[in-house]
Amino acid sequence: MIFFTSDTHFLHRRILDYCPNRKFLTVEDHDAHLIRMWNQIVSPKDTVFHLGDFAFGRVEDSFAILDTLQGKKVLITGNHDARHLKHEEFRNRFAAIKFGYHEVEVNFRGHTALIVLCHYPLESFNKMRYGSFHFHGHCHSPPGIYKVRRMSNRKDIGVDSREDHVPWEKDEVLETILKESSLPEPNESQSIFDS
């Protein structure tokens, strides 16, 4: 299975002040919750695309968190990852690191769907008018709140976008986008995935 998440901000004590839906007394409680929710749905065989801002604090303290999180982790870098990325031991704990931008093709409803991944919300992205989707983080948008202009094929998939802070499973987030959007359902005569 494939999952997506962003803006975990592990080890970041101030994130509890910045993000009101992270209702934890301590950053240790916060981190333990995010790890538990991640590992409840992600298996060691799964892939998780993390769209940046993985951790703050001492780089060495992030190693144990990365070792505990299940799945093959792919980091698409965010604005707060630069210091950690200087350390080889941090980088080596990811299956791959993509600097700023990545595209992935997935199977969805029997079609190939292009997903554009970037830490930041993009106003224009590859094949945006031909059925592609864009997942981003950075905005810390709580469920039902849009901190940027709403687009029918763009979604903030950061941990703040869910009450339980769990990563988004591929089909779940794509179905959610279709439900929330005005995009037509695919049919034999017209597919939203045609390019």
mmCIF file of C-alpha atoms in Angstrom:
data_model
loop_
_atom_site.group_PDB
_atom_site.id
_atom_site.type_symbol
_atom_site.label_atom_id
_atom_site.label_comp_id
_atom_site.label_asym_id
_atom_site.label_seq_id
_atom_site.Cartn_x
_atom_site.Cartn_y
_atom_site.Cartn_z
ATOM 1 C CA MET A 1 0.000 0.000 0.000
ATOM 2 C CA ILE A 2 0.999 3.633 -0.506
ATOM 3 C CA PHE A 3 0.555 6.371 2.099
ATOM 4 C CA PHE A 4 1.124 10.121 2.208
ATOM 5 C CA THR A 5 1.772 12.500 5.073
ATOM 6 C CA SER A 6 3.589 15.721 5.858
ATOM 7 C CA ASP A 7 4.598 18.125 8.610
ATOM 8 C CA THR A 8 5.042 15.634 11.422
ATOM 9 C CA HIS A 9 7.405 18.070 13.171
ATOM 10 C CA PHE A 10 8.724 15.377 15.478
ATOM 11 C CA LEU A 11 10.665 16.756 18.489
ATOM 12 C CA HIS A 12 9.276 20.274 17.884
ATOM 13 C CA ARG A 13 8.008 21.590 21.222
ATOM 14 C CA ARG A 14 6.540 24.811 19.774
ATOM 15 C CA ILE A 15 4.364 22.966 17.223
ATOM 16 C CA LEU A 16 1.849 22.366 20.000
ATOM 17 C CA ASP A 17 1.371 26.152 20.230
ATOM 18 C CA TYR A 18 1.196 26.677 16.468
ATOM 19 C CA CYS A 19 -1.280 23.900 15.669
ATOM 20 C CA PRO A 20 -4.348 23.912 17.936
ATOM 21 C CA ASN A 21 -5.579 20.497 16.779
ATOM 22 C CA ARG A 22 -2.431 18.882 18.191
ATOM 23 C CA LYS A 23 -3.918 18.620 21.652
ATOM 24 C CA PHE A 24 -1.009 17.151 23.600
ATOM 25 C CA LEU A 25 0.479 18.218 26.903
ATOM 26 C CA THR A 26 4.053 17.431 25.896
ATOM 27 C CA VAL A 27 5.999 16.946 22.681
ATOM 28 C CA GLU A 28 6.824 13.442 23.926
ATOM 29 C CA ASP A 29 3.081 12.624 24.006
ATOM 30 C CA HIS A 30 2.743 14.202 20.551
ATOM 31 C CA ASP A 31 5.567 12.138 19.079
ATOM 32 C CA ALA A 32 4.363 8.896 20.674
ATOM 33 C CA HIS A 33 0.863 9.481 19.252
ATOM 34 C CA LEU A 34 2.121 10.177 15.713
ATOM 35 C CA ILE A 35 4.338 7.075 15.804
ATOM 36 C CA ARG A 36 1.500 4.910 17.124
ATOM 37 C CA MET A 37 -0.994 6.162 14.507
ATOM 38 C CA TRP A 38 1.553 5.685 11.701
ATOM 39 C CA ASN A 39 2.420 2.131 12.747
ATOM 40 C CA GLN A 40 -1.237 1.136 13.214
ATOM 41 C CA ILE A 41 -1.856 1.403 9.470
ATOM 42 C CA VAL A 42 1.569 1.246 7.786
ATOM 43 C CA SER A 43 3.211 -2.154 7.457
ATOM 44 C CA PRO A 44 6.934 -2.762 6.833
ATOM 45 C CA LYS A 45 6.119 -3.529 3.161
ATOM 46 C CA ASP A 46 4.243 -0.259 2.548
ATOM 47 C CA THR A 47 5.637 2.973 1.107
ATOM 48 C CA VAL A 48 5.104 6.336 2.801
ATOM 49 C CA PHE A 49 5.740 9.565 0.924
ATOM 50 C CA HIS A 50 6.538 12.228 3.528
ATOM 51 C CA LEU A 51 6.154 15.709 2.074
ATOM 52 C CA GLY A 52 8.597 17.511 4.308
ATOM 53 C CA ASP A 53 9.190 19.023 7.737
ATOM 54 C CA PHE A 54 9.884 15.660 9.315
ATOM 55 C CA ALA A 55 11.536 16.760 12.575
ATOM 56 C CA PHE A 56 13.066 19.563 14.610
ATOM 57 C CA GLY A 57 15.464 19.420 17.538
ATOM 58 C CA ARG A 58 18.676 17.431 17.727
ATOM 59 C CA VAL A 59 19.262 15.463 14.550
ATOM 60 C CA GLU A 60 20.465 12.455 16.539
ATOM 61 C CA ASP A 61 17.117 12.267 18.345
ATOM 62 C CA SER A 62 15.297 11.770 15.032
ATOM 63 C CA PHE A 63 17.174 8.533 14.270
ATOM 64 C CA ALA A 64 15.206 6.442 16.770
ATOM 65 C CA ILE A 65 11.923 7.848 15.449
ATOM 66 C CA LEU A 66 12.833 6.987 11.862
ATOM 67 C CA ASP A 67 13.903 3.498 12.939
ATOM 68 C CA THR A 68 10.577 2.979 14.735
ATOM 69 C CA LEU A 69 8.320 4.112 11.878
ATOM 70 C CA GLN A 70 7.280 1.218 9.660
ATOM 71 C CA GLY A 71 7.395 1.208 5.887
ATOM 72 C CA LYS A 72 9.714 2.381 3.160
ATOM 73 C CA LYS A 73 9.978 6.143 3.650
ATOM 74 C CA VAL A 74 10.457 8.603 0.776
ATOM 75 C CA LEU A 75 11.105 12.219 1.774
ATOM 76 C CA ILE A 76 10.102 15.105 -0.448
ATOM 77 C CA THR A 77 11.968 17.893 1.302
ATOM 78 C CA GLY A 78 10.302 20.813 3.052
ATOM 79 C CA ASN A 79 11.527 24.148 4.331
ATOM 80 C CA HIS A 80 12.574 22.778 7.748
ATOM 81 C CA ASP A 81 14.526 19.707 6.608
ATOM 82 C CA ALA A 82 17.799 21.347 5.520
ATOM 83 C CA ARG A 83 19.666 21.000 8.831
ATOM 84 C CA HIS A 84 18.769 17.324 9.209
ATOM 85 C CA LEU A 85 19.658 16.549 5.595
ATOM 86 C CA LYS A 86 23.278 17.539 6.253
ATOM 87 C CA HIS A 87 23.639 14.335 8.274
ATOM 88 C CA GLU A 88 24.260 11.123 6.382
ATOM 89 C CA GLU A 89 22.779 9.020 9.190
ATOM 90 C CA PHE A 90 19.492 10.893 8.759
ATOM 91 C CA ARG A 91 19.495 10.617 4.946
ATOM 92 C CA ASN A 92 20.338 6.910 5.006
ATOM 93 C CA ARG A 93 17.158 6.120 6.925
ATOM 94 C CA PHE A 94 15.041 7.057 3.885
ATOM 95 C CA ALA A 95 14.577 4.805 0.867
ATOM 96 C CA ALA A 96 14.827 7.944 -1.292
ATOM 97 C CA ILE A 97 15.004 11.712 -0.909
ATOM 98 C CA LYS A 98 13.493 14.029 -3.522
ATOM 99 C CA PHE A 99 14.450 17.659 -3.285
ATOM 100 C CA GLY A 100 11.360 19.830 -3.394
ATOM 101 C CA TYR A 101 9.270 18.050 -6.010
ATOM 102 C CA HIS A 102 8.343 14.545 -7.133
ATOM 103 C CA GLU A 103 5.768 12.902 -9.389
ATOM 104 C CA VAL A 104 4.363 9.432 -8.891
ATOM 105 C CA GLU A 105 1.960 7.425 -11.024
ATOM 106 C CA VAL A 106 -0.486 5.182 -9.177
ATOM 107 C CA ASN A 107 -3.349 2.904 -10.090
ATOM 108 C CA PHE A 108 -6.729 4.313 -9.060
ATOM 109 C CA ARG A 109 -10.076 2.899 -10.140
ATOM 110 C CA GLY A 110 -8.386 0.948 -12.916
ATOM 111 C CA HIS A 111 -6.627 3.984 -14.387
ATOM 112 C CA THR A 112 -3.156 5.462 -14.055
ATOM 113 C CA ALA A 113 -3.315 8.671 -12.037
ATOM 114 C CA LEU A 114 -0.477 11.180 -11.811
ATOM 115 C CA ILE A 115 0.134 12.663 -8.359
ATOM 116 C CA VAL A 116 2.367 15.722 -8.064
ATOM 117 C CA LEU A 117 4.076 15.860 -4.662
ATOM 118 C CA CYS A 118 5.529 19.041 -3.192
ATOM 119 C CA HIS A 119 5.845 20.398 0.327
ATOM 120 C CA TYR A 120 4.274 23.655 -0.813
ATOM 121 C CA PRO A 121 0.835 24.104 -2.416
ATOM 122 C CA LEU A 122 1.290 24.790 -6.117
ATOM 123 C CA GLU A 123 -1.091 26.928 -8.149
ATOM 124 C CA SER A 124 0.017 25.277 -11.377
ATOM 125 C CA PHE A 125 1.317 21.730 -11.774
ATOM 126 C CA ASN A 126 1.887 19.074 -14.424
ATOM 127 C CA LYS A 127 -1.297 17.903 -16.200
ATOM 128 C CA MET A 128 -3.477 19.790 -13.716
ATOM 129 C CA ARG A 129 -6.196 20.214 -16.358
ATOM 130 C CA TYR A 130 -5.882 16.614 -17.520
ATOM 131 C CA GLY A 131 -6.705 14.647 -14.399
ATOM 132 C CA SER A 132 -3.582 14.887 -12.262
ATOM 133 C CA PHE A 133 -3.686 15.488 -8.516
ATOM 134 C CA HIS A 134 -1.455 17.554 -6.260
ATOM 135 C CA PHE A 135 -0.696 16.633 -2.644
ATOM 136 C CA HIS A 136 1.094 19.149 -0.426
ATOM 137 C CA GLY A 137 1.800 20.044 3.179
ATOM 138 C CA HIS A 138 3.187 23.234 4.759
ATOM 139 C CA CYS A 139 -0.179 24.886 5.493
ATOM 140 C CA HIS A 140 -1.144 22.867 8.598
ATOM 141 C CA SER A 141 -4.785 22.982 7.506
ATOM 142 C CA PRO A 142 -7.197 21.438 10.041
ATOM 143 C CA PRO A 143 -9.983 19.202 8.665
ATOM 144 C CA GLY A 144 -12.480 21.223 6.614
ATOM 145 C CA ILE A 145 -10.364 24.398 6.633
ATOM 146 C CA TYR A 146 -8.537 25.672 3.551
ATOM 147 C CA LYS A 147 -5.621 27.992 4.236
ATOM 148 C CA VAL A 148 -5.017 28.378 0.510
ATOM 149 C CA ARG A 149 -7.418 28.719 -2.406
ATOM 150 C CA ARG A 150 -9.410 25.528 -2.767
ATOM 151 C CA MET A 151 -8.727 23.548 -5.924
ATOM 152 C CA SER A 152 -10.691 20.480 -6.958
ATOM 153 C CA ASN A 153 -7.578 18.339 -7.468
ATOM 154 C CA ARG A 154 -5.252 19.641 -4.728
ATOM 155 C CA LYS A 155 -5.159 18.544 -1.074
ATOM 156 C CA ASP A 156 -3.157 19.286 2.056
ATOM 157 C CA ILE A 157 -2.255 15.811 3.320
ATOM 158 C CA GLY A 158 -0.301 16.935 6.388
ATOM 159 C CA VAL A 159 -0.973 15.394 9.786
ATOM 160 C CA ASP A 160 -3.043 18.438 10.766
ATOM 161 C CA SER A 161 -5.570 17.635 8.015
ATOM 162 C CA ARG A 162 -6.873 14.722 10.111
ATOM 163 C CA GLU A 163 -8.200 14.681 13.655
ATOM 164 C CA ASP A 164 -6.283 11.478 14.414
ATOM 165 C CA HIS A 165 -3.122 12.650 12.544
ATOM 166 C CA VAL A 166 -2.838 9.345 10.662
ATOM 167 C CA PRO A 167 -1.169 9.169 7.216
ATOM 168 C CA TRP A 168 -3.496 9.160 4.213
ATOM 169 C CA GLU A 169 -3.777 5.900 2.266
ATOM 170 C CA LYS A 170 -3.624 6.466 -1.520
ATOM 171 C CA ASP A 171 -7.170 5.401 -2.452
ATOM 172 C CA GLU A 172 -8.620 7.066 0.627
ATOM 173 C CA VAL A 173 -7.178 10.488 -0.166
ATOM 174 C CA LEU A 174 -8.052 10.251 -3.870
ATOM 175 C CA GLU A 175 -11.637 9.220 -3.058
ATOM 176 C CA THR A 176 -11.823 12.118 -0.588
ATOM 177 C CA ILE A 177 -10.658 14.567 -3.251
ATOM 178 C CA LEU A 178 -13.248 13.285 -5.725
ATOM 179 C CA LYS A 179 -15.979 13.482 -3.093
ATOM 180 C CA GLU A 180 -15.044 17.061 -2.213
ATOM 181 C CA SER A 181 -14.513 18.238 -5.762
ATOM 182 C CA SER A 182 -16.536 19.006 -8.830
ATOM 183 C CA LEU A 183 -14.515 16.622 -11.005
ATOM 184 C CA PRO A 184 -16.735 14.195 -12.925
ATOM 185 C CA GLU A 185 -16.683 10.520 -12.082
ATOM 186 C CA PRO A 186 -14.733 8.459 -14.644
ATOM 187 C CA ASN A 187 -16.814 6.572 -17.200
ATOM 188 C CA GLU A 188 -16.235 4.791 -20.483
ATOM 189 C CA SER A 189 -16.710 7.887 -22.644
ATOM 190 C CA GLN A 190 -14.738 10.347 -20.518
ATOM 191 C CA SER A 191 -12.110 9.739 -17.873
ATOM 192 C CA ILE A 192 -10.648 12.316 -15.538
ATOM 193 C CA PHE A 193 -7.372 10.430 -15.978
ATOM 194 C CA ASP A 194 -7.161 10.897 -19.745
ATOM 195 C CA SER A 195 -4.142 12.938 -20.776
#
